[in-house]
Coordinates of C-alpha atoms in Angstrom, one line a residue:
M201 CA 45.2 -13.0 -21.2
S202 CA 45.1 -12.0 -17.6
S203 CA 43.9 -8.5 -18.4
K204 CA 40.9 -9.9 -20.3
T205 CA 40.1 -12.1 -17.3
D206 CA 40.5 -9.1 -14.9
V207 CA 38.1 -6.9 -17.0
S208 CA 35.6 -9.8 -17.2
N209 CA 35.8 -10.3 -13.4
S210 CA 35.5 -6.6 -12.7
R211 CA 32.4 -6.4 -15.0
K212 CA 30.9 -9.4 -13.2
F213 CA 31.6 -7.8 -9.8
V214 CA 30.0 -4.5 -10.9
T215 CA 27.0 -6.4 -12.3
D216 CA 26.6 -8.5 -9.1
E217 CA 27.0 -5.4 -6.9
F218 CA 24.3 -3.6 -9.0
M219 CA 22.0 -6.6 -8.7
E220 CA 22.4 -6.5 -5.0
R221 CA 21.5 -2.8 -4.9
I222 CA 18.4 -3.5 -7.0
Q223 CA 17.4 -6.5 -4.8
Q224 CA 17.5 -4.2 -1.8
H225 CA 14.6 -2.3 -3.3
R226 CA 12.5 -5.4 -4.1
R227 CA 9.9 -4.7 -1.3
Y228 CA 9.6 -1.1 -2.4
L229 CA 9.1 -2.2 -6.0
Y230 CA 6.5 -4.8 -5.0
H231 CA 4.5 -2.1 -3.1
I232 CA 4.4 0.2 -6.1
A233 CA 3.6 -2.7 -8.4
Y234 CA 0.7 -3.7 -6.1
R235 CA -0.7 -0.2 -6.1
L236 CA -0.5 -0.2 -9.9
T237 CA -1.9 -3.6 -10.6
G238 CA -4.3 -4.2 -7.7
N239 CA -3.4 -7.8 -7.1
S240 CA -0.4 -9.8 -5.8
E241 CA 0.3 -12.1 -8.8
D242 CA 0.5 -9.2 -11.3
A243 CA 2.5 -7.2 -8.8
K244 CA 5.0 -10.1 -8.4
D245 CA 5.3 -10.4 -12.2
L246 CA 5.7 -6.6 -12.6
T247 CA 8.4 -6.5 -9.9
Q248 CA 10.3 -9.4 -11.5
E249 CA 10.0 -7.8 -14.9
T250 CA 11.3 -4.5 -13.6
I251 CA 14.3 -6.1 -11.9
W252 CA 15.1 -8.1 -15.0
Q253 CA 14.9 -5.0 -17.2
A254 CA 17.0 -3.0 -14.7
H255 CA 19.6 -5.7 -14.8
R256 CA 19.6 -5.7 -18.6
K257 CA 19.8 -1.9 -18.7
S258 CA 22.4 -1.5 -15.9
S259 CA 24.8 0.2 -18.2
K260 CA 22.3 3.0 -18.8
Y261 CA 22.0 3.8 -15.1
V262 CA 23.7 7.0 -14.0
Y263 CA 25.2 6.4 -10.5
E264 CA 24.6 10.0 -9.3
K265 CA 20.9 9.6 -9.7
S266 CA 18.6 7.9 -7.2
L267 CA 18.3 4.1 -7.9
K268 CA 14.8 4.1 -6.4
A269 CA 13.6 6.8 -8.7
W270 CA 15.1 5.1 -11.7
L271 CA 13.5 1.8 -10.8
R272 CA 10.1 3.4 -10.1
T273 CA 10.2 5.2 -13.5
M274 CA 11.1 1.9 -15.2
M275 CA 8.3 0.1 -13.5
T276 CA 5.8 2.8 -14.3
N277 CA 6.8 2.7 -18.0
L278 CA 6.6 -1.1 -18.0
F279 CA 3.2 -1.0 -16.5
R280 CA 1.9 1.5 -19.0
D281 CA 3.3 -0.6 -21.9
L282 CA 1.7 -3.7 -20.5
K283 CA -1.6 -1.9 -20.0
R284 CA -1.5 -0.5 -23.5
K285 CA -0.9 -4.0 -25.0
K286 CA -3.8 -5.4 -22.8
S287 CA -6.0 -2.6 -24.0
L288 CA -5.2 -3.3 -27.6
K289 CA -6.1 -6.9 -27.1
L290 CA -9.4 -5.9 -25.5
V291 CA -10.2 -3.6 -28.5
A292 CA -9.4 -6.4 -30.9
L293 CA -11.7 -8.8 -29.0
E294 CA -14.5 -6.3 -29.0
D295 CA -14.1 -5.7 -32.8
A296 CA -14.1 -9.5 -33.4
F297 CA -17.3 -9.8 -31.4
I298 CA -19.1 -6.9 -33.1
H299 CA -18.2 -8.3 -36.5
S300 CA -19.3 -11.9 -35.7
E301 CA -22.5 -13.4 -36.9
P302 CA -25.5 -13.2 -34.5
P303 CA -26.7 -16.5 -33.2
L304 CA -29.6 -18.1 -35.0
S305 CA -32.7 -18.2 -32.9
V306 CA -33.9 -21.7 -32.4
G307 CA -37.4 -22.3 -31.2
T308 CA -40.9 -21.0 -31.9
Q309 CA -40.0 -18.0 -34.1
S310 CA -41.1 -17.9 -37.7
V311 CA -38.6 -17.5 -40.4
E312 CA -39.8 -13.9 -40.8
E313 CA -39.3 -13.1 -37.1
Q314 CA -35.8 -14.7 -37.2
V315 CA -34.9 -12.5 -40.2
E316 CA -36.3 -9.4 -38.5
N317 CA -34.4 -10.2 -35.3
R318 CA -31.2 -10.7 -37.2
L319 CA -31.6 -7.4 -39.1
L320 CA -32.4 -5.6 -35.9
L321 CA -29.3 -7.1 -34.2
E322 CA -27.1 -6.1 -37.2
R323 CA -28.5 -2.6 -37.0
V324 CA -27.8 -2.4 -33.2
K325 CA -24.3 -3.7 -33.8
E326 CA -23.8 -1.1 -36.5
E327 CA -25.0 1.7 -34.2
I328 CA -22.7 0.4 -31.4
R329 CA -19.7 0.4 -33.9
D330 CA -20.5 4.1 -34.6
L331 CA -20.5 5.1 -30.9
P332 CA -17.5 7.0 -29.6
E333 CA -15.0 4.5 -28.1
I334 CA -15.6 5.5 -24.5
Y335 CA -19.3 4.5 -24.8
R336 CA -18.8 1.6 -27.2
R337 CA -16.5 -0.3 -24.8
V338 CA -18.8 -0.1 -21.8
I339 CA -21.8 -1.2 -23.8
I340 CA -19.9 -4.2 -25.2
L341 CA -18.4 -5.2 -21.8
R342 CA -21.8 -4.8 -20.0
H343 CA -24.2 -6.2 -22.6
F344 CA -22.2 -8.6 -24.7
H345 CA -19.7 -9.9 -22.1
S346 CA -22.1 -9.6 -19.1
L347 CA -19.6 -7.9 -16.8
S348 CA -20.8 -6.1 -13.6
Y349 CA -20.1 -2.4 -13.1
S350 CA -17.2 -3.2 -10.8
E351 CA -15.7 -5.7 -13.3
I352 CA -16.0 -3.0 -16.0
S353 CA -14.4 -0.5 -13.7
E354 CA -11.5 -2.8 -13.0
Q355 CA -11.1 -3.8 -16.6
L356 CA -11.0 -0.2 -17.9
D357 CA -9.3 1.3 -14.9
I358 CA -12.0 3.9 -14.4
P359 CA -14.3 4.6 -11.3
E360 CA -17.5 2.7 -11.1
G361 CA -19.5 5.9 -11.2
T362 CA -17.9 6.7 -14.5
V363 CA -18.9 3.3 -15.8
K364 CA -22.5 4.0 -14.9
T365 CA -22.5 7.5 -16.4
Q366 CA -20.9 6.2 -19.6
L367 CA -23.4 3.4 -19.8
F368 CA -26.3 5.8 -19.3
R369 CA -25.1 8.1 -22.0
A370 CA -24.3 5.2 -24.4
R371 CA -27.8 3.7 -24.0
K372 CA -29.4 7.1 -24.5
M373 CA -27.3 7.7 -27.6
L374 CA -28.2 4.3 -29.0
K375 CA -31.9 4.8 -28.3
E376 CA -31.9 8.2 -30.0
R377 CA -30.1 6.7 -33.0
L378 CA -32.3 3.7 -33.3
T379 CA -35.6 5.7 -33.0
K380 CA -34.3 8.5 -35.4
N381 CA -33.2 6.0 -38.1
G382 CA -36.1 3.6 -37.3

């Protein structure tokens, strides 16, 4: 019985000691997380998630290796995974919006005008769906979600100049497609 207790106590001691070592790098991790996420709340969450995962995976840590490097790699991988999941959600939202019904125009339009507008909107949506993804996403964020250039830049994690270039090219492509097929 006492040998089981000794093993259990020694594991707890090793785990506690490892947690103390991880906690010593909390500020370092937070600074990396802040650079990755760009805001303090997400940085705190990413830091906490990294520490929790490091604790869970403590048996996989090789003591000859740098703990800082191991934690940094773990954080970077976590960030990439979270970003990928967020990106997938964004694409799903975009697809849902593109496939939704256009709003009915209420007001002074005749039935014919309403039908023409609806057909035109459907055609535009179809052309947007056929755009390459890099152009489709900026068009949707700018014109359907009304985001500013800086908000799109932040959302897609690309420079603002790239957003403007992609929007210019996307609009040009759409115009060409709509006039060609018009």
